[in-house]
Amino acid sequence: MDTLDRKIMTQLTEDARVSVSVLARRLDVARTTIQARIERLETSGIIGGYTLRPGPALVKHRLRATVLITIEPRAQPTILTRLRAIDAIIAVHTTSGRFDLLAEAVADTPAALDEVLDEIGQMPGIRGSESLIHLSTKIDRGL
């Protein structure tokens, strides 16, 4: 990726619906160059797709939590299957360090979030968990 590719990625991250013509004008590059670069970024897997990102009107009323999870050895496949079945879990990452997994959860009410956290804590194969409730977002680059 060169400087132009990074500029294209920045523009598309801010607004994935922007037209190739508008991108070309903003970046002062030929439309065909922008189109070819986008196709190459898609083909190479740098652009993995285009998706909807919920806006502040939806997100501001939802509670978010990061759940740091320690698991028993060899329990990961079973735990991932169980976490996948919980709609409130929007992402799970493996980690290095003290914790084995990092789960991101959302809920509409404190009681609903509490239920999700209890469900996670009661899963067989989980040694322990620590929850961090998100209070406010200071930086969000959407990546």
PDB file of C-alpha atoms in Angstrom, residues 3 6 10 13 17-18 28 31 52 54 61 81 85 87-88 90 106 116 122 124 127 129-131:
ATOM      1  CA  THR A   3       0.201   6.895   0.037  1.00  0.00           C
ATOM      2  CA  ARG A   6      -3.944   4.938   2.289  1.00  0.00           C
ATOM      3  CA  THR A  10      -9.225   6.805   4.742  1.00  0.00           C
ATOM      4  CA  THR A  13     -13.561   4.415   5.962  1.00  0.00           C
ATOM      5  CA  ARG A  17     -20.773   5.149  -0.242  1.00  0.00           C
ATOM      6  CA  VAL A  18     -18.641   7.899  -1.772  1.00  0.00           C
ATOM      7  CA  ASP A  28      -6.857  14.897  -7.577  1.00  0.00           C
ATOM      8  CA  ARG A  31     -11.287   8.304 -11.984  1.00  0.00           C
ATOM      9  CA  LEU A  52     -23.181  -0.647   7.717  1.00  0.00           C
ATOM     10  CA  PRO A  54     -24.709   1.949  13.305  1.00  0.00           C
ATOM     11  CA  HIS A  61     -28.621   4.139  24.053  1.00  0.00           C
ATOM     12  CA  THR A  81     -19.470 -22.047  20.033  1.00  0.00           C
ATOM     13  CA  ALA A  85     -24.886 -18.328  20.207  1.00  0.00           C
ATOM     14  CA  ASP A  87     -26.662 -12.391  20.181  1.00  0.00           C
ATOM     15  CA  ALA A  88     -25.341  -9.728  22.551  1.00  0.00           C
ATOM     16  CA  ILE A  90     -20.677  -8.820  18.780  1.00  0.00           C
ATOM     17  CA  VAL A 106     -23.895  -4.888  23.823  1.00  0.00           C
ATOM     18  CA  VAL A 116     -25.115 -11.714  29.440  1.00  0.00           C
ATOM     19  CA  GLN A 122     -21.411 -19.674  34.256  1.00  0.00           C
ATOM     20  CA  PRO A 124     -18.242 -24.649  31.782  1.00  0.00           C
ATOM     21  CA  ARG A 127     -11.984 -20.052  34.843  1.00  0.00           C
ATOM     22  CA  SER A 129     -13.819 -13.148  33.696  1.00  0.00           C
ATOM     23  CA  GLU A 130     -13.449  -9.433  34.221  1.00  0.00           C
ATOM     24  CA  SER A 131     -15.916  -6.954  32.736  1.00  0.00           C
TER      25      SER A 131
END
